Structure formats: C-alpha cells, structure tokens
Short mmCIF file of C-alpha atoms and ligand atoms in Angstrom, two decimals:
data_model
loop_
_atom_site.label_atom_id
_atom_site.label_comp_id
_atom_site.label_asym_id
_atom_site.label_seq_id
_atom_site.Cartn_x
_atom_site.Cartn_y
_atom_site.Cartn_z
CA MET A 121 0.16 -0.04 0.14
CA TYR A 122 1.04 3.66 -0.30
CA ALA A 123 2.61 4.03 3.02
CA LEU A 124 3.35 7.94 3.42
CA PRO A 125 2.62 11.28 1.81
CA PRO A 126 5.39 11.56 -1.04
CA PRO A 127 8.61 13.05 0.09
CA SER A 128 8.26 16.61 -0.94
CA LEU A 129 5.39 16.83 1.33
CA ARG A 130 7.05 15.18 4.19
CA ARG A 131 9.85 17.78 3.74
CA ARG A 132 7.46 20.60 3.68
CA THR A 133 5.27 19.47 6.68
CA LEU A 134 7.46 17.13 8.94
CA LEU A 135 10.86 18.72 8.59
CA GLY A 136 9.66 22.14 7.43
CA SER A 137 9.36 25.65 8.98
CA GLY A 138 8.07 27.02 12.18
CA LEU A 139 4.84 27.58 10.01
CA ALA A 140 4.15 23.95 9.72
CA LEU A 141 4.67 23.35 13.20
CA ALA A 142 2.66 26.29 14.36
CA ALA A 143 -0.22 24.97 12.11
CA SER A 144 0.17 21.41 13.13
CA ALA A 145 -0.39 22.65 16.58
CA MET A 146 -3.44 24.68 15.68
CA PRO A 147 -6.09 21.74 16.21
CA VAL A 148 -4.90 21.24 19.73
CA LEU A 149 -4.86 24.92 20.90
CA ALA A 150 -8.12 25.74 19.51
CA GLN A 151 -9.49 22.69 21.37
CA SER A 152 -11.92 22.18 18.44
CA LYS A 153 -12.42 19.15 16.07
CA VAL A 154 -10.63 19.25 12.81
CA LEU A 155 -13.39 19.54 10.35
CA LEU A 156 -13.00 17.18 7.12
CA ARG A 157 -15.55 17.99 4.53
CA ILE A 158 -16.15 15.24 2.02
CA SER A 159 -17.74 15.95 -1.58
CA SER A 160 -18.77 13.02 -4.01
CA PRO A 161 -21.05 12.79 -6.92
CA ALA A 162 -21.84 9.14 -5.97
CA GLY A 163 -25.24 7.87 -4.53
CA PRO A 164 -25.49 6.64 -1.21
CA ASP A 165 -25.70 2.81 -2.25
CA ASP A 166 -22.50 2.89 -4.31
CA TRP A 167 -19.24 1.18 -2.56
CA HIS A 168 -17.42 4.28 -3.14
CA ALA A 169 -19.90 6.28 -1.14
CA ARG A 170 -20.38 3.89 1.52
CA MET A 171 -16.37 3.84 1.90
CA TRP A 172 -16.45 7.23 3.30
CA THR A 173 -18.57 5.97 6.37
CA VAL A 174 -15.62 3.52 6.82
CA PHE A 175 -13.19 6.39 6.78
CA LYS A 176 -15.33 8.33 9.20
CA ASP A 177 -15.45 5.40 11.54
CA THR A 178 -11.79 4.45 11.05
CA LEU A 179 -10.77 7.77 12.38
CA GLU A 180 -13.34 8.16 15.02
CA LYS A 181 -11.74 5.04 16.38
CA SER A 182 -8.02 5.98 15.68
CA ALA A 183 -8.41 9.51 16.94
CA PRO A 184 -11.46 9.84 19.15
CA GLY A 185 -13.15 13.17 19.15
CA GLU A 186 -10.25 14.72 17.20
CA PHE A 187 -12.18 15.21 13.52
CA GLU A 188 -15.53 15.94 12.60
CA VAL A 189 -16.11 14.01 9.31
CA GLN A 190 -18.90 15.64 7.32
CA ILE A 191 -20.03 13.53 4.19
CA ASN A 192 -21.83 14.96 1.26
CA LEU A 193 -23.22 12.83 -1.44
CA ASN A 194 -24.97 13.26 -4.72
CA ALA A 195 -22.94 16.33 -5.69
CA SER A 196 -24.57 18.11 -2.95
CA LEU A 197 -21.66 20.23 -2.06
CA PHE A 198 -19.61 20.57 -5.15
CA LYS A 199 -20.61 19.58 -8.79
CA GLN A 200 -18.92 16.62 -10.42
CA GLY A 201 -15.42 17.44 -11.38
CA ALA A 202 -15.27 21.09 -9.07
CA GLU A 203 -13.57 18.99 -6.19
CA PRO A 204 -9.95 19.36 -7.18
CA THR A 205 -10.18 23.18 -7.69
CA ALA A 206 -12.47 23.49 -4.19
CA MET A 207 -9.44 21.42 -2.44
CA ALA A 208 -6.90 23.43 -3.49
CA ARG A 209 -8.48 26.56 -2.20
CA GLY A 210 -9.18 25.00 1.21
CA ASN A 211 -13.00 24.96 0.54
CA LEU A 212 -13.33 21.42 0.73
CA GLU A 213 -10.76 18.62 2.54
CA LEU A 214 -11.47 15.47 0.83
CA SER A 215 -12.88 13.80 -2.41
CA THR A 216 -12.47 11.05 -4.75
CA VAL A 217 -10.72 12.29 -8.08
CA SER A 218 -10.48 10.59 -11.48
CA ALA A 219 -7.69 10.34 -13.66
CA PHE A 220 -9.74 12.41 -16.01
CA ASP A 221 -10.06 15.35 -13.14
CA ILE A 222 -6.08 14.97 -12.80
CA ALA A 223 -5.43 15.03 -16.63
CA LYS A 224 -6.97 18.33 -17.00
CA GLN A 225 -4.06 19.91 -14.88
CA VAL A 226 -1.42 17.17 -15.25
CA PRO A 227 -1.67 16.18 -18.89
CA GLU A 228 0.36 12.97 -18.68
CA PHE A 229 -1.86 11.67 -16.32
CA SER A 230 -4.06 11.00 -19.40
CA ILE A 231 -2.49 7.93 -19.86
CA PHE A 232 -4.83 6.47 -16.98
CA THR A 233 -7.75 7.71 -19.05
CA ALA A 234 -6.85 5.77 -22.02
CA GLY A 235 -9.03 2.61 -22.75
CA TYR A 236 -7.41 -0.76 -22.61
CA VAL A 237 -4.13 0.59 -20.82
CA VAL A 238 -4.62 -0.85 -17.02
CA ARG A 239 -5.25 -4.46 -17.46
CA ASP A 240 -7.27 -5.55 -14.47
CA PRO A 241 -7.93 -4.60 -10.95
CA ALA A 242 -5.00 -6.33 -9.31
CA GLN A 243 -2.58 -4.58 -11.62
CA GLN A 244 -4.05 -1.41 -10.98
CA GLN A 245 -3.38 -1.69 -7.26
CA LYS A 246 0.31 -2.57 -8.22
CA ILE A 247 0.86 0.30 -10.31
CA PHE A 248 -0.75 3.04 -8.17
CA ASN A 249 0.79 1.49 -4.80
CA GLY A 250 4.44 0.96 -6.49
CA PRO A 251 6.77 3.43 -7.96
CA ILE A 252 4.70 4.61 -10.78
CA GLY A 253 2.08 5.63 -8.48
CA ALA A 254 4.61 7.30 -6.28
CA GLU A 255 5.96 9.48 -9.50
CA MET A 256 2.65 10.23 -10.90
CA PHE A 257 1.29 11.49 -7.51
CA LYS A 258 4.11 13.68 -6.76
CA ARG A 259 3.40 15.37 -10.08
CA VAL A 260 -0.46 15.79 -8.81
CA GLN A 261 0.84 17.19 -5.43
CA ASP A 262 3.36 19.62 -7.08
CA LYS A 263 0.86 20.93 -9.58
CA MET A 264 -2.70 20.51 -7.84
CA ASP A 265 -2.18 21.15 -4.15
CA ILE A 266 -3.88 18.11 -3.21
CA THR A 267 -2.26 14.74 -2.26
CA PRO A 268 -3.73 11.46 -3.18
CA LEU A 269 -3.86 9.11 -0.12
CA ALA A 270 -5.25 5.88 -1.57
CA THR A 271 -6.70 4.16 -4.80
CA ALA A 272 -10.25 2.88 -5.01
CA TYR A 273 -11.06 0.68 -7.78
CA LEU A 274 -14.33 2.17 -9.38
CA GLY A 275 -14.79 -0.86 -11.48
CA THR A 276 -14.51 -1.81 -15.01
CA ARG A 277 -16.40 0.57 -17.35
CA GLN A 278 -18.93 -1.29 -19.61
CA LEU A 279 -21.55 0.13 -22.16
CA ASN A 280 -25.10 0.36 -21.20
CA LEU A 281 -27.70 1.03 -23.94
CA ARG A 282 -31.37 2.09 -23.74
CA ASP A 283 -32.39 0.12 -26.87
CA THR A 284 -30.86 -3.30 -27.79
CA ARG A 285 -28.63 -3.40 -30.84
CA SER A 286 -25.82 -5.81 -32.34
CA VAL A 287 -22.58 -4.52 -31.18
CA LYS A 288 -19.43 -6.45 -32.18
CA THR A 289 -16.93 -3.81 -33.23
CA PRO A 290 -16.81 0.24 -32.70
CA ALA A 291 -18.32 0.73 -36.20
CA ASP A 292 -21.64 -0.69 -34.60
CA LEU A 293 -21.90 2.33 -32.48
CA LYS A 294 -21.80 4.65 -35.00
CA GLY A 295 -24.39 7.38 -34.42
CA VAL A 296 -25.01 6.12 -30.87
CA LYS A 297 -25.52 9.13 -28.47
CA LEU A 298 -23.20 7.86 -25.70
CA ARG A 299 -23.31 9.97 -22.46
CA MET A 300 -19.83 10.73 -20.95
CA PRO A 301 -19.02 12.96 -17.98
CA GLY A 302 -18.12 16.36 -19.03
CA SER A 303 -14.59 16.91 -20.15
CA LYS A 304 -12.60 16.62 -23.23
CA GLU A 305 -10.67 13.45 -21.94
CA TRP A 306 -13.70 11.63 -21.39
CA LEU A 307 -15.27 12.72 -24.99
CA PHE A 308 -12.38 11.40 -26.64
CA LEU A 309 -12.68 7.85 -25.01
CA GLY A 310 -16.57 7.96 -25.84
CA GLU A 311 -15.38 8.85 -29.75
CA ALA A 312 -12.65 6.26 -29.39
CA LEU A 313 -15.19 3.29 -28.68
CA GLY A 314 -16.97 4.52 -31.99
CA ALA A 315 -20.04 6.35 -30.50
CA THR A 316 -21.12 10.00 -30.67
CA ALA A 317 -20.08 11.14 -27.30
CA THR A 318 -22.16 13.70 -25.51
CA PRO A 319 -21.39 15.36 -21.97
CA LEU A 320 -23.68 15.23 -19.12
CA ALA A 321 -23.20 15.21 -15.17
CA PHE A 322 -23.80 11.74 -13.43
CA GLY A 323 -26.63 12.93 -11.66
CA GLU A 324 -28.54 13.59 -14.72
CA VAL A 325 -27.90 10.54 -16.67
CA TYR A 326 -30.93 8.28 -15.12
CA LEU A 327 -33.28 10.82 -16.49
CA GLY A 328 -31.33 11.34 -19.82
CA LEU A 329 -31.73 7.47 -20.30
CA LYS A 330 -35.35 7.38 -19.29
CA SER A 331 -36.22 10.41 -21.91
CA GLY A 332 -34.00 9.41 -24.62
CA THR A 333 -32.21 12.43 -24.73
CA ILE A 334 -29.32 9.92 -24.63
CA ASP A 335 -28.82 6.50 -26.10
CA ALA A 336 -26.32 5.07 -23.77
CA GLN A 337 -24.06 5.48 -20.99
CA ASP A 338 -21.00 3.79 -19.51
CA ASN A 339 -19.87 2.82 -16.05
CA PRO A 340 -18.88 -0.15 -14.29
CA LEU A 341 -21.76 -2.53 -13.35
CA PRO A 342 -21.88 -1.83 -9.61
CA THR A 343 -22.66 1.72 -10.50
CA VAL A 344 -25.31 0.54 -13.31
CA ARG A 345 -26.88 -1.30 -10.12
CA ALA A 346 -26.55 1.17 -7.60
CA ALA A 347 -27.59 4.18 -9.76
CA LYS A 348 -30.57 1.99 -11.03
CA PHE A 349 -29.46 2.61 -14.64
CA TYR A 350 -30.78 -0.99 -15.35
CA GLU A 351 -34.07 0.11 -14.86
CA VAL A 352 -34.14 2.57 -17.98
CA THR A 353 -31.82 0.16 -20.20
CA LYS A 354 -32.39 -3.00 -21.97
CA GLN A 355 -28.61 -3.89 -22.89
CA ILE A 356 -25.30 -4.14 -21.56
CA VAL A 357 -22.28 -4.64 -23.91
CA LEU A 358 -19.22 -5.97 -21.89
CA THR A 359 -16.31 -3.83 -23.47
CA SER A 360 -14.56 -3.59 -20.43
CA HIS A 361 -12.93 -0.59 -22.02
CA LEU A 362 -11.48 0.96 -18.95
CA VAL A 363 -10.21 -0.45 -15.36
CA ASP A 364 -11.15 2.60 -13.81
CA SER A 365 -9.57 4.37 -10.53
CA LEU A 366 -10.77 6.98 -8.10
CA PHE A 367 -8.08 8.25 -5.84
CA ILE A 368 -8.87 9.53 -2.35
CA ALA A 369 -7.31 12.72 -2.43
CA ILE A 370 -7.01 15.48 0.22
CA SER A 371 -6.42 19.12 0.24
CA SER A 372 -2.61 19.56 0.77
CA LYS A 373 -3.57 22.58 2.86
CA ALA A 374 -5.56 20.46 5.09
CA LEU A 375 -3.02 17.98 5.34
CA THR A 376 -0.13 20.40 6.06
CA ALA A 377 -2.28 21.73 9.07
CA LEU A 378 -2.54 18.42 10.89
CA ALA A 379 -0.05 17.13 13.31
CA PRO A 380 1.91 14.34 12.04
CA ALA A 381 0.38 11.46 14.16
CA GLN A 382 -3.10 12.94 12.58
CA ARG A 383 -1.63 12.79 9.04
CA GLN A 384 -0.99 8.88 9.61
CA LYS A 385 -4.51 8.39 11.04
CA VAL A 386 -6.23 10.19 8.02
CA LEU A 387 -3.91 8.11 5.67
CA ALA A 388 -5.00 4.84 7.34
CA ALA A 389 -8.50 5.38 7.28
CA ALA A 390 -8.36 6.47 3.74
CA GLN A 391 -6.50 2.97 2.90
CA ALA A 392 -9.02 1.46 5.08
CA ALA A 393 -11.88 3.02 3.24
CA CYS A 394 -10.40 1.88 -0.27
CA SER A 395 -9.86 -1.62 0.84
CA TYR A 396 -13.64 -1.93 1.80
CA ASN A 397 -14.53 -0.37 -1.40
CA ASN A 398 -12.50 -2.86 -3.68
CA GLU A 399 -13.29 -5.81 -1.71
CA ASN A 400 -17.18 -5.20 -2.09
CA ARG A 401 -16.89 -3.97 -5.45
CA LEU A 402 -14.73 -6.86 -6.99
CA LYS A 403 -17.38 -9.40 -5.40
CA GLU A 404 -20.26 -7.45 -6.48
CA GLU A 405 -18.89 -7.00 -10.04
CA ALA A 406 -18.43 -10.84 -10.53
CA GLU A 407 -22.33 -11.38 -9.47
CA LEU A 408 -24.11 -8.58 -11.61
CA VAL A 409 -24.18 -10.05 -14.69
CA ALA A 410 -26.61 -12.75 -13.65
CA PHE A 411 -28.39 -9.93 -11.89
CA PHE A 412 -28.93 -7.75 -14.64
CA LYS A 413 -30.02 -11.08 -16.92
CA LYS A 414 -32.55 -11.77 -14.35
CA GLU A 415 -33.85 -8.24 -14.38
CA GLY A 416 -34.38 -8.65 -18.23
CA LEU A 417 -31.37 -6.97 -19.91
CA GLN A 418 -29.44 -8.43 -22.70
CA VAL A 419 -25.84 -8.89 -21.75
CA SER A 420 -23.42 -9.53 -24.80
CA THR A 421 -19.51 -9.71 -25.42
CA PRO A 422 -18.43 -7.62 -28.36
CA ASP A 423 -15.46 -8.35 -30.65
CA LEU A 424 -12.81 -7.35 -27.83
CA ASP A 425 -9.87 -7.59 -30.22
CA ALA A 426 -11.73 -5.01 -32.45
CA PHE A 427 -12.37 -2.70 -29.51
CA HIS A 428 -8.84 -3.06 -28.15
CA LYS A 429 -7.07 -2.15 -31.60
CA ALA A 430 -9.69 0.81 -32.49
CA VAL A 431 -9.28 2.40 -29.21
CA GLN A 432 -5.69 2.05 -28.75
CA ALA A 433 -4.90 3.12 -32.26
CA ALA A 434 -7.11 6.17 -31.45
CA TYR A 435 -4.81 7.00 -28.19
CA GLN A 436 -1.69 6.40 -29.89
CA ASN A 437 -2.34 8.93 -32.79
CA SER A 438 -3.59 11.58 -30.51
CA ASP A 439 -2.22 14.63 -28.75
CA TYR A 440 -2.53 12.78 -25.35
CA ALA A 441 0.10 10.15 -26.04
CA LYS A 442 2.67 12.85 -27.19
CA VAL A 443 2.84 13.89 -23.47
CA TRP A 444 3.13 10.70 -21.74
CA PRO A 445 6.46 10.54 -20.21
CA LYS A 446 8.74 8.37 -22.14
CA GLY A 447 8.78 4.63 -21.50
CA LEU A 448 6.10 4.83 -18.98
CA LEU A 449 3.37 2.71 -21.19
CA ASP A 450 6.01 0.11 -21.23
CA ARG A 451 6.54 0.31 -17.43
CA ILE A 452 2.84 -0.19 -16.88
CA ASN A 453 2.39 -3.09 -19.52
CA ALA A 454 5.18 -4.85 -17.54
CA THR A 455 3.57 -4.27 -14.12
CA LYS A 456 2.42 -7.49 -13.02
C1 KDO B 7 -19.57 9.32 -14.18
O1 KDO B 7 -19.93 10.16 -14.29
O2 KDO B 7 -19.74 8.29 -15.22
C2 KDO B 7 -18.55 8.42 -13.10
O3 KDO B 7 -18.56 7.31 -13.15
C3 KDO B 7 -16.95 9.14 -13.28
C4 KDO B 7 -16.41 8.88 -12.17
O4 KDO B 7 -15.07 9.30 -12.47
C5 KDO B 7 -16.82 9.60 -10.98
O5 KDO B 7 -16.98 10.86 -10.88
C6 KDO B 7 -18.28 8.74 -10.63
O6 KDO B 7 -19.24 9.09 -11.98
C7 KDO B 7 -19.12 9.34 -9.36
O7 KDO B 7 -18.31 8.91 -8.52
C8 KDO B 7 -20.26 8.50 -9.47
O8 KDO B 7 -20.32 7.05 -9.33
#
C-alpha cells in the first residue's frame, strides 16, 4: 500500500518551518475538532459512497473526538469535477478524484484515461501502490495542491444501452449518443469507442436514459446497479474498456495543517476505506451479470480484439500520447 505522503510533502510538513509546526499545533490549541468536509457525486448505495462511512468510523476509532467528518453525497456540496479546485483553494478537505480530473491539470496523467491500458484491478493496485504511482502522484501534488492518499477501484467500465442492438465492433456504435462525463478526455474515450459522445453530469444520466435524450452511458456494473440505470436500459455490452480508478485525495493545505500523527491516521483511514470499497466492488462485479439478466437486460460480449485495436490506435495517434512520459506505457505493461 501507499505508505506515506510523498517526500516533497514530508519535507514541507514534517521537517519544515515553524509555520508548519504552528499549523500542526493549531487544532489542539483551538480545542476544537478538525473539520473534514467530503464531497462526492456518488449516490449513497454505491461502494465508493459507503466507503466514506468506513473512513469516518476508522478515524473516530483511531483518533476519538479529534475530527468532524462531514460526508456530502450526490454532488450536494460541489458539482462533479469541481472538487480538485475546491480542495486546492481550501474550501473542501477530501474527495475522490479521477484520472480524468487530474489529466486536466497534469496532462501526462491522461495515460490512465486511455482505454485498455490498465489490464485488471490487481494490476491497477500494483501500479498505483508502487513506484509509478509515487512518481505520478508527486506530479499531482506539485501541480494541484492536493495529495492522493489511496486508490479505489471504481470498477471496469461497460457500455449500457437504452435499446438493444448488435454491437460487435466500434463501427456498430456509429451514431449512438453515448453519455460521458463532461470533459474532453472523457469525450475522447467515448469517440474512440466509435460512438457520438455527449457530455452530461452523473446526476442527470438516469433521466437522460429514461427520456431518450441519450442512447447509452458507460459505467462499471456496480454503478449501473446502484444508480438504477438498469431500470431504464435494455442492454449491457461488456466492452471492459476502462479499468477505472478513483483516488482518495486530501487538500494539501488541510494535510499540512494536521499534526504528524493525525496525518498518519487520515492516511490509514483512507486506505481502510479503499480496501472496503475494493473488496465489495470486486465481489459484486462478479455477481452482477446474473442480476442484470434476471432483470431482463440483454448482456452481450463484443469482439474485444476489434475494440482494443480501435481504441489503442485512437490514443496512440492522438496528442494525449505525445505527453506521456517516455517509457511509462512499457513500465505499466510490465507491471504484473
Ligand atoms: C460518471 O460520471 O460516469 C462517473 O463514473 C465518473 C467517475 O470519475 C466518478 O465521478 C463517478 O461517476 C461518480 O463518483 C459517481 O459514481
């Protein structure tokens, strides 16, 4: 697991100036709880929403009475994608950030937004808990003023269609209005899959599918269940195009203001939350095809080779690949 915040932060906070020391003493002097506000677009029934309760409970056990953890779901505090800026400004302490959120400010992180790069959840954990993760998270810290603490497996993204159709290759998705979250990195992925990508916030997807303003959405199966998208769709195509990650991140300002022992406890709570999410999500992901079939959905597997080739070619020929650090793709591929 990711043991400690990367060295640049440790230098600034643990070995740093009197300012850091004064800041770390603040919560005790004030005799008040440290406020940790969390914002997430997830609905309460998804594992990466429930994991925040594990975070809160773990912290309450390791540091009784020291923290006030406020969990805000359904994008009720900040809209989806606005969390990193809010954390950098000190208006929010914690959230989950995606590779897509990061790539907006750290373009080389787009390697993790590319379809069919990360192979499976086990490899994902090895990548982000090893040297690649440490290097890439340092770039995030330096540029974004947030500190990634632990990596949650959001699941493997699949296509979910409002009406049934035969989908074997990307060409079969021509003209399909595929909802993607709202950023150019997400839209690129949707287009690489062969569809017509259209941006929409997560909270509007259910109604978009119901009313027919969109034809399809992509998300991991546990989210299709938790957000009840299966009620308003007829087909799942198991493209498995993205082994998706969410990083629990904390505002670096907030982290710096904590006493060293508190930092460790927050880190341990984030790791416990991710472990809870990862275990439950993996287990559920394995069971859900049967559940969706029972609910009357058609579940099909396309020509995965055709999808791999088309998506990988789209990225290799794009500007995204130009800024990927030299050799990183090979190092990712070699991570077993
Ligand atoms: C989504 O909007 O499709 C997405 O899956 C994108 C993720 O990065 C993440 O924001 C997620 O939604 C939310 O946490 C809701 O599950």
